[in-house]
XYZ file of C-alpha atoms in Angstrom:
571
model
C -3.093 -5.549 16.667
C 0.319 -5.305 15.092
C 0.927 -3.496 11.817
C 4.310 -4.408 10.400
C 5.959 -1.857 8.159
C 6.356 -3.477 4.741
C 9.852 -4.450 3.737
C 11.072 -3.784 0.181
C 10.468 -6.614 -2.217
C 14.208 -7.088 -2.543
C 14.535 -7.801 1.198
C 15.533 -11.388 1.917
C 14.630 -12.661 5.344
C 16.276 -15.688 6.927
C 14.847 -18.812 5.315
C 13.589 -21.298 7.888
C 12.329 -23.884 5.414
C 14.649 -26.395 3.820
C 14.184 -26.530 0.059
C 13.041 -30.119 0.126
C 10.253 -29.205 2.532
C 9.007 -26.481 0.222
C 8.968 -28.981 -2.646
C 7.093 -31.517 -0.521
C 4.622 -28.843 0.465
C 3.929 -27.979 -3.167
C 3.246 -31.633 -3.859
C 1.073 -31.958 -0.778
C -1.044 -28.908 -1.437
C -2.961 -30.136 -4.432
C -6.709 -29.589 -4.719
C -8.833 -32.440 -3.502
C -10.062 -34.440 -6.476
C -13.734 -33.868 -6.957
C -15.823 -34.411 -10.024
C -17.225 -30.970 -10.907
C -20.923 -30.835 -11.752
C -22.082 -29.904 -15.228
C -24.271 -26.929 -15.994
C -27.860 -27.423 -17.079
C -26.779 -26.779 -20.653
C -24.112 -29.468 -20.472
C -21.568 -26.976 -21.854
C -19.733 -26.050 -18.648
C -18.007 -27.851 -15.816
C -18.880 -25.968 -12.640
C -17.154 -25.507 -9.312
C -18.461 -27.783 -6.538
C -20.576 -25.919 -3.980
C -17.861 -25.461 -1.326
C -15.327 -24.092 -3.830
C -18.057 -21.973 -5.425
C -18.624 -20.508 -1.952
C -14.917 -19.640 -1.756
C -15.037 -17.887 -5.131
C -18.124 -15.931 -4.076
C -16.530 -14.866 -0.808
C -13.289 -13.740 -2.432
C -15.063 -11.774 -5.176
C -17.801 -10.217 -3.062
C -16.048 -9.799 0.295
C -12.319 -10.190 -0.248
C -12.551 -12.958 2.354
C -13.209 -16.686 2.762
C -16.351 -18.423 4.020
C -16.403 -19.347 7.676
C -15.841 -22.972 8.583
C -19.446 -23.110 9.783
C -20.720 -21.928 6.407
C -18.579 -24.437 4.531
C -19.776 -27.274 6.739
C -23.398 -26.148 6.325
C -23.029 -26.055 2.533
C -21.364 -29.457 2.495
C -24.135 -30.786 4.732
C -26.921 -29.295 2.626
C -28.321 -27.008 5.345
C -27.148 -23.810 3.597
C -27.521 -23.032 -0.099
C -25.192 -20.908 -2.163
C -28.168 -18.666 -3.036
C -28.615 -17.933 0.668
C -24.895 -17.269 0.956
C -25.027 -14.777 -1.923
C -27.796 -12.831 -0.206
C -25.822 -12.740 3.018
C -22.695 -11.535 1.249
C -24.550 -8.771 -0.599
C -25.580 -7.330 2.778
C -22.137 -7.671 4.371
C -20.163 -4.516 5.195
C -17.112 -6.057 3.532
C -19.042 -6.137 0.250
C -19.328 -2.352 0.318
C -15.570 -2.075 0.806
C -15.023 -4.337 -2.224
C -17.242 -1.989 -4.227
C -14.690 0.802 -3.797
C -12.114 -1.163 -5.773
C -14.619 -2.298 -8.375
C -15.592 1.358 -8.816
C -11.955 2.415 -9.012
C -11.435 0.007 -11.909
C -13.908 2.267 -13.745
C -12.959 5.731 -12.477
C -9.217 5.330 -11.675
C -9.343 8.170 -9.152
C -7.775 6.511 -6.071
C -4.483 8.242 -5.324
C -1.634 8.379 -2.806
C -0.514 12.006 -3.124
C -1.652 15.525 -3.989
C 0.830 16.827 -6.588
C -0.666 20.339 -6.678
C -1.656 23.136 -4.275
C 0.847 22.127 -1.563
C 0.638 25.582 0.023
C -2.976 24.919 1.005
C -2.331 21.971 3.335
C 0.243 20.665 5.805
C 2.589 17.925 4.669
C 1.327 15.499 7.298
C -2.182 15.893 5.885
C -1.264 14.826 2.343
C -1.962 11.103 2.705
C -5.323 11.668 4.381
C -6.265 14.350 1.871
C -5.186 12.225 -1.099
C -7.350 9.366 0.171
C -10.414 11.597 0.436
C -9.928 13.336 -2.912
C -9.344 10.030 -4.667
C -12.423 8.386 -3.212
C -15.156 10.951 -3.889
C -16.526 9.214 -7.048
C -15.960 5.785 -5.491
C -17.866 6.685 -2.342
C -20.853 7.848 -4.378
C -20.793 4.468 -6.146
C -20.726 2.767 -2.741
C -23.423 5.078 -1.334
C -25.852 4.290 -4.141
C -25.500 0.545 -3.650
C -25.672 0.635 0.143
C -28.823 2.791 0.022
C -30.432 0.723 -2.766
C -30.501 3.676 -5.163
C -30.359 3.477 -8.978
C -26.852 3.575 -10.434
C -28.024 6.201 -12.918
C -27.481 8.651 -10.055
C -23.773 8.365 -10.771
C -24.593 10.912 -13.473
C -27.687 12.597 -12.021
C -27.475 12.692 -8.191
C -28.399 16.184 -6.938
C -25.676 15.920 -4.267
C -22.181 14.623 -3.646
C -20.736 12.602 -0.750
C -17.819 13.699 1.415
C -16.010 13.244 4.687
C -14.846 16.264 6.688
C -11.383 16.261 5.061
C -12.738 16.456 1.529
C -15.410 18.971 2.553
C -12.847 21.349 4.020
C -10.585 21.073 0.971
C -13.185 21.684 -1.740
C -15.725 23.775 0.180
C -18.603 21.383 0.830
C -21.324 21.783 3.464
C -20.459 18.662 5.473
C -23.279 17.945 7.965
C -21.177 15.761 10.239
C -18.935 16.719 13.176
C -15.608 18.494 12.828
C -13.031 15.912 11.803
C -15.743 13.371 10.947
C -14.635 10.406 8.850
C -18.114 9.217 7.850
C -18.989 9.816 4.202
C -22.274 11.696 4.081
C -24.556 13.238 1.485
C -23.807 16.949 1.068
C -23.357 19.782 -1.453
C -20.722 22.092 -2.877
C -21.163 25.640 -1.622
C -20.246 27.518 -4.823
C -23.701 27.203 -6.379
C -22.762 24.618 -8.975
C -25.560 22.371 -10.272
C -25.131 18.882 -8.862
C -25.164 15.956 -11.248
C -23.361 13.070 -9.581
C -19.760 12.511 -10.655
C -20.088 15.218 -13.319
C -20.108 17.876 -10.589
C -17.218 16.494 -8.538
C -14.108 18.635 -8.312
C -12.157 15.478 -7.454
C -13.053 13.973 -10.825
C -11.654 16.976 -12.692
C -8.625 17.018 -10.394
C -7.844 13.486 -11.597
C -8.643 14.214 -15.257
C -6.994 17.536 -15.962
C -7.215 19.842 -18.971
C -5.084 22.512 -20.595
C -6.038 25.652 -22.481
C -5.171 23.988 -25.781
C -7.127 20.823 -24.994
C -10.247 22.830 -24.054
C -11.799 20.049 -21.886
C -11.788 17.501 -24.709
C -9.857 14.930 -22.696
C -12.324 15.253 -19.835
C -15.251 14.882 -22.195
C -13.738 11.706 -23.608
C -13.230 10.257 -20.122
C -16.921 10.854 -19.420
C -18.034 9.020 -22.556
C -15.430 6.301 -21.952
C -16.498 5.637 -18.382
C -20.262 5.938 -18.715
C -20.874 4.799 -22.292
C -17.822 2.678 -23.167
C -17.245 5.147 -26.016
C -13.545 5.958 -26.143
C -13.021 8.444 -28.952
C -9.287 7.671 -28.905
C -10.034 4.143 -30.073
C -12.147 5.080 -33.062
C -10.779 3.868 -36.358
C -10.332 7.055 -38.388
C -7.941 8.327 -41.052
C -7.259 11.940 -41.933
C -4.964 14.236 -43.847
C -4.030 17.180 -41.682
C -1.031 19.509 -41.429
C -0.600 22.298 -38.927
C -0.015 25.809 -40.267
C 1.741 28.650 -38.458
C -1.284 29.485 -36.299
C -1.632 26.020 -34.810
C -4.484 26.704 -32.414
C -6.606 28.379 -35.086
C -5.759 25.572 -37.479
C -6.898 22.945 -34.966
C -10.117 24.823 -34.226
C -10.940 24.867 -37.932
C -10.009 21.220 -38.378
C -12.315 19.953 -35.642
C -15.166 21.871 -37.305
C -14.620 21.012 -40.957
C -12.027 18.268 -41.513
C -13.930 15.011 -42.252
C -11.332 12.890 -40.496
C -11.432 15.049 -37.363
C -15.221 15.141 -37.402
C -15.356 11.361 -37.084
C -14.661 11.986 -33.386
C -15.274 15.664 -32.812
C -18.784 15.729 -34.258
C -19.922 14.006 -31.045
C -17.091 15.003 -28.700
C -17.364 18.780 -29.092
C -21.004 18.786 -27.992
C -20.015 17.057 -24.715
C -17.132 19.515 -24.335
C -19.641 22.356 -24.323
C -21.111 21.146 -21.006
C -17.750 21.312 -19.228
C -16.785 24.917 -19.875
C -17.919 25.999 -16.411
C -15.242 23.724 -14.954
C -11.832 25.330 -14.625
C -8.678 24.243 -16.444
C -5.833 22.673 -14.513
C -4.932 21.714 -11.874
C -1.507 23.372 -11.947
C 0.927 24.887 -9.473
C 1.402 24.869 -5.726
C 0.027 28.202 -4.570
C -3.184 29.120 -2.806
C -4.040 31.439 -5.687
C -3.771 28.602 -8.185
C -5.976 26.487 -5.943
C -8.583 29.258 -5.754
C -8.519 29.643 -9.528
C -9.090 25.900 -10.006
C -11.716 25.444 -7.320
C -14.312 27.727 -8.929
C -17.370 26.856 -10.974
C -17.873 29.530 -13.650
C -21.523 29.934 -14.595
C -20.524 32.156 -17.517
C -18.114 29.573 -18.923
C -20.603 27.964 -21.297
C -21.682 31.262 -22.862
C -18.051 32.328 -23.259
C -17.203 29.036 -24.939
C -20.121 29.364 -27.356
C -18.982 32.790 -28.440
C -15.380 31.696 -28.969
C -16.004 28.287 -30.532
C -19.113 29.189 -32.511
C -20.632 25.918 -31.329
C -23.494 24.991 -29.056
C -23.543 22.174 -26.492
C -25.185 18.969 -27.664
C -25.372 15.269 -26.921
C -24.519 13.093 -29.909
C -26.438 15.484 -32.151
C -29.288 16.137 -29.719
C -29.870 19.697 -28.487
C -28.789 20.728 -24.980
C -28.749 23.834 -22.830
C -25.203 22.999 -21.736
C -25.964 22.350 -18.080
C -24.272 19.439 -16.313
C -27.682 18.284 -15.117
C -28.849 18.013 -18.723
C -25.731 16.069 -19.680
C -26.304 13.762 -16.706
C -29.874 13.037 -17.764
C -28.766 12.277 -21.300
C -26.137 9.848 -19.987
C -28.541 8.113 -17.614
C -31.159 7.645 -20.326
C -28.686 6.461 -22.941
C -29.082 2.677 -23.521
C -25.296 2.447 -23.574
C -25.148 3.461 -19.896
C -26.788 0.311 -18.546
C -25.173 -1.896 -21.195
C -21.745 -0.534 -20.237
C -22.402 -1.158 -16.543
C -23.440 -4.757 -17.269
C -20.392 -5.290 -19.468
C -17.947 -3.799 -16.963
C -19.364 -5.724 -14.011
C -19.278 -8.996 -15.946
C -15.638 -8.372 -16.890
C -14.772 -7.611 -13.264
C -16.382 -10.839 -12.056
C -14.898 -13.187 -14.680
C -11.478 -11.490 -15.005
C -11.622 -11.367 -18.773
C -11.802 -8.990 -21.685
C -15.523 -9.035 -22.403
C -16.472 -7.920 -25.911
C -19.040 -8.440 -28.665
C -18.681 -12.203 -28.410
C -20.495 -12.089 -25.053
C -23.208 -9.803 -26.390
C -26.062 -12.264 -25.845
C -25.194 -12.650 -22.161
C -24.591 -8.908 -21.704
C -27.980 -8.101 -23.250
C -29.631 -10.532 -20.836
C -27.804 -8.981 -17.861
C -28.597 -5.498 -19.126
C -32.308 -6.348 -19.162
C -32.123 -7.642 -15.593
C -30.353 -4.437 -14.587
C -33.004 -2.295 -16.260
C -35.886 -4.306 -14.809
C -34.436 -3.745 -11.337
C -34.448 0.008 -11.983
C -30.656 0.024 -12.185
C -29.922 -1.585 -8.796
C -26.373 -2.919 -8.829
C -27.009 -5.741 -6.369
C -29.501 -7.286 -8.783
C -26.934 -7.124 -11.571
C -24.174 -8.681 -9.464
C -26.542 -11.376 -8.181
C -27.391 -12.301 -11.771
C -23.717 -12.387 -12.811
C -22.485 -14.663 -10.019
C -25.281 -17.131 -10.776
C -24.309 -17.504 -14.425
C -22.584 -20.626 -15.689
C -19.778 -18.473 -17.057
C -18.961 -17.119 -13.605
C -18.988 -20.529 -11.914
C -17.319 -22.446 -14.754
C -13.873 -24.052 -14.436
C -14.001 -25.899 -17.757
C -16.100 -26.652 -20.806
C -17.349 -29.743 -22.574
C -17.360 -30.548 -26.272
C -20.841 -29.019 -26.451
C -19.464 -25.514 -25.872
C -18.649 -23.297 -28.807
C -15.342 -21.475 -29.160
C -16.933 -18.223 -28.040
C -18.552 -19.876 -25.018
C -15.214 -21.361 -23.998
C -13.182 -18.207 -24.570
C -13.348 -16.710 -21.069
C -13.458 -19.951 -19.075
C -10.394 -20.588 -16.905
C -9.803 -23.324 -14.313
C -9.215 -20.668 -11.645
C -9.185 -16.939 -10.946
C -6.050 -15.028 -9.899
C -6.554 -13.076 -6.700
C -6.082 -9.303 -7.008
C -3.749 -7.444 -4.612
C -6.717 -5.688 -2.975
C -8.459 -9.018 -2.431
C -5.243 -10.489 -1.055
C -4.915 -7.654 1.436
C -8.409 -8.087 2.860
C -8.200 -11.882 2.674
C -4.955 -11.841 4.657
C -6.673 -9.823 7.355
C -9.703 -12.107 7.277
C -7.557 -15.228 7.717
C -5.031 -13.918 10.238
C -6.271 -10.654 11.737
C -3.051 -8.998 10.524
C -2.202 -6.600 7.724
C 0.933 -5.892 5.695
C 1.589 -2.239 6.406
C -0.924 0.203 7.846
C -4.195 -1.281 9.043
C -6.072 1.729 7.641
C -4.338 1.552 4.248
C -2.745 -1.889 3.721
C 0.157 -1.957 1.291
C -1.434 -4.361 -1.195
C -4.507 -2.141 -1.397
C -2.996 1.324 -1.551
C 0.739 1.313 -2.283
C 1.542 0.990 -6.014
C 5.039 -0.265 -5.147
C 3.410 -3.448 -3.878
C 0.219 -3.514 -5.928
C 1.788 -3.286 -9.368
C 4.091 -6.333 -8.982
C 0.983 -8.253 -7.882
C -0.967 -7.296 -11.004
C -2.510 -4.067 -9.755
C -2.270 -0.514 -11.077
C -1.669 3.053 -9.947
C -4.473 4.455 -12.121
C -2.202 6.936 -13.892
C 0.794 5.277 -15.523
C -0.669 1.778 -15.327
C -4.438 1.870 -15.645
C -5.405 -1.778 -16.110
C -5.125 -4.911 -14.048
C -3.015 -7.858 -15.100
C -4.216 -11.339 -14.209
C -1.046 -12.978 -15.504
C 0.857 -15.292 -13.171
C 4.332 -13.760 -13.012
C 7.373 -14.379 -10.773
C 6.863 -10.925 -9.232
C 3.270 -11.761 -8.321
C 4.363 -14.938 -6.565
C 7.254 -13.162 -4.839
C 5.003 -10.362 -3.616
C 2.471 -12.761 -2.171
C 5.262 -14.804 -0.584
C 6.550 -11.693 1.178
C 2.990 -10.895 2.233
C 2.570 -14.394 3.699
C 5.839 -14.152 5.616
C 5.021 -10.713 6.996
C 1.574 -11.576 8.330
C 2.804 -14.957 9.630
C 5.441 -13.074 11.617
C 2.736 -10.758 12.947
C 0.602 -13.715 14.038
C 3.691 -15.140 15.734
C 4.252 -11.876 17.622
C 0.609 -11.364 18.565
C -0.940 -14.795 19.067
C 2.037 -17.058 19.814
C 4.544 -14.905 21.691
C 1.878 -12.733 23.230
C -1.032 -13.827 25.371
C -4.153 -12.141 23.936
C -7.679 -13.110 25.005
C -9.111 -15.973 22.970
C -11.722 -13.597 21.512
C -8.935 -11.601 19.828
C -7.302 -14.613 18.165
C -7.958 -15.319 14.515
C -5.693 -18.258 13.632
C -5.165 -20.233 16.840
C -8.782 -20.551 17.888
C -8.500 -24.162 19.099
C -4.890 -24.668 20.195
C -2.733 -22.017 21.831
C 0.247 -22.873 19.632
C 2.368 -23.594 22.695
C 1.314 -27.203 23.318
C 3.771 -30.009 22.702
C 2.686 -31.368 19.305
C 3.406 -34.973 20.245
C 1.667 -34.936 23.612
C -1.313 -33.005 22.215
C -1.360 -34.604 18.782
C -5.165 -34.739 18.462
C -5.587 -31.076 19.394
C -2.778 -29.972 17.071
C -4.149 -31.950 14.139
C -7.621 -30.525 14.766
C -6.125 -27.019 14.657
C -4.365 -27.800 11.358
C -7.622 -29.194 9.967
C -9.374 -25.962 10.938
C -6.688 -23.918 9.184
C -7.049 -25.967 5.998
C -10.777 -25.319 5.953
C -10.311 -21.579 6.478
C -7.344 -21.120 4.168
C -8.331 -23.376 1.282
C -11.997 -24.224 1.673
C -10.984 -27.901 1.811
C -13.191 -30.024 4.059
C -10.409 -32.203 5.487
C -10.556 -33.878 8.891
C -7.829 -34.299 11.550
C -7.122 -37.836 10.349
C -6.781 -36.930 6.656
C -3.587 -37.489 4.703
C -3.070 -33.756 4.104
C -3.364 -32.882 7.790
C -1.019 -35.739 8.657
C 1.651 -34.460 6.277
C 1.303 -30.924 7.594
C 1.629 -32.273 11.114
C 4.847 -34.066 10.125
C 6.157 -30.789 8.675
C 5.386 -29.067 11.984
C 7.512 -31.662 13.796
C 10.341 -31.168 11.296
C 10.184 -27.396 11.726
C 10.300 -27.858 15.502
C 13.522 -29.850 15.170
C 15.005 -27.224 12.841
C 14.086 -24.434 15.294
C 15.891 -25.984 18.265
C 12.719 -27.380 19.741
C 10.676 -24.134 19.655
C 7.016 -25.025 19.106
C 5.910 -21.442 18.487
C 8.576 -20.819 15.831
C 7.633 -24.116 14.193
C 4.008 -22.935 14.012
C 5.191 -19.653 12.494
C 7.088 -21.509 9.769
C 4.140 -23.803 9.060
C 1.751 -20.840 8.954
C 4.048 -18.967 6.544
C 4.156 -22.026 4.310
C 0.396 -22.553 4.391
C -0.266 -18.911 3.545
C 1.940 -19.284 0.457
C -0.175 -22.125 -0.861
C -1.414 -21.566 -4.450
C -4.979 -22.341 -3.379
C -5.054 -18.936 -1.680
C -3.783 -17.073 -4.749
C -5.857 -19.014 -7.283
C -9.496 -19.617 -6.484
């Protein structure tokens, strides 16, 4: 398995394709005309079953359906409902959940900017991966073990691999150096309450002495309840005196404008006073100061602030476990989960205009005792998810989020590229489009710190990034499958032809291989004698002439072109 080091986006490789061929290819690669079915309501035009299967596979697995599955769906021997059930039990689904969870938590990271004295430089990437994934792995663990998602706020444990356990001081039950994420506990006596007890969460969302944990409290209400205090519409008249800290403390108690947020925020803040401020610095001492849970912190805060912990006006003893129970029992928790998951699946800004659908999904989620698979299953079966257009019967609100296609995310593109070719752009363990912001951001991704939201806009940089990705993995296939001689069981693209046959002498075999690639790459059920396959075959012959008669280089050029087809990016 090759793993090509990514080249900078400004790198310009030698172009093998004449411009006119690229233009012809764009004209050739148009979706097959098919009359989309209407929904039962008559308001939506829906994807045909085979293209619906592609959308499901990309969203749930970051992959494409197998040719066998597409043929079975087209032949009526496999239903999309059966396919959904299969996908929800697929290991690739659990990997997709990490990125869905990161859209909520924004904890995935590529470096450790603090406490460098406590670890070796060569450990930073591995350590950053583990620290960034602690909340995400709990999310994944709950789904894979069919546990209620309320345990995100109430689980009496955390999950860790050996790297994270050694860094934070967790009783990892696995072997030394183990990479499996397992249920375990912090060893400093802290009460466990899901994400609320995770040191990694507070490492990502820091606090200063002046802020007094208010930012962290707001992130908790933002993530779990969709209540972002920073977005509240308030007005106030407030000027700082000489003693600014004292002035602020008084204002958040008595100023009516400040109280519009702080009346609820300060009670949440009271639960976090056992968590240390920071992180700051590089030294071991600063790490030790940060990595401590102070059981006296809440009492100290009460004495200084003259406040008591509470939850939106309800009394609390200030323990994280009590806060977790309040969050889990808050109706906004399940509603927020339904809203966020719907937005993730339809790639849109879901708001009050979708309230009726969100309420329906929320009820399904509650009836399932907060099982995420039941919520996702309900979402992908909605007309809104499957829709590619609307009829005159649809209202403006019903039509608002409907688009003719989705735009693939960089993380989906990374796993899809591996699914289609067996190759990755960059490290196999951490592909560039999944983990490197230098490549993710141009493709609409985010780093979670400076840029914290996805963009689904179709920009020149997105197209350029995916073009470079296509060229890189096509070159890897060329090196591994065409120039090399791997066993047939290790081939992903050339499963029928070897790629070395003379395309004229073995025309039927070559066209069958191209037909197979069209089915895998685009979900298009085209046969060897179809017009599209014939035009691709003619391009292969042209590439062969341009490459001084080299069949394998001609296949590489055709593969690079096919992997740049818009039907891969837009699904």
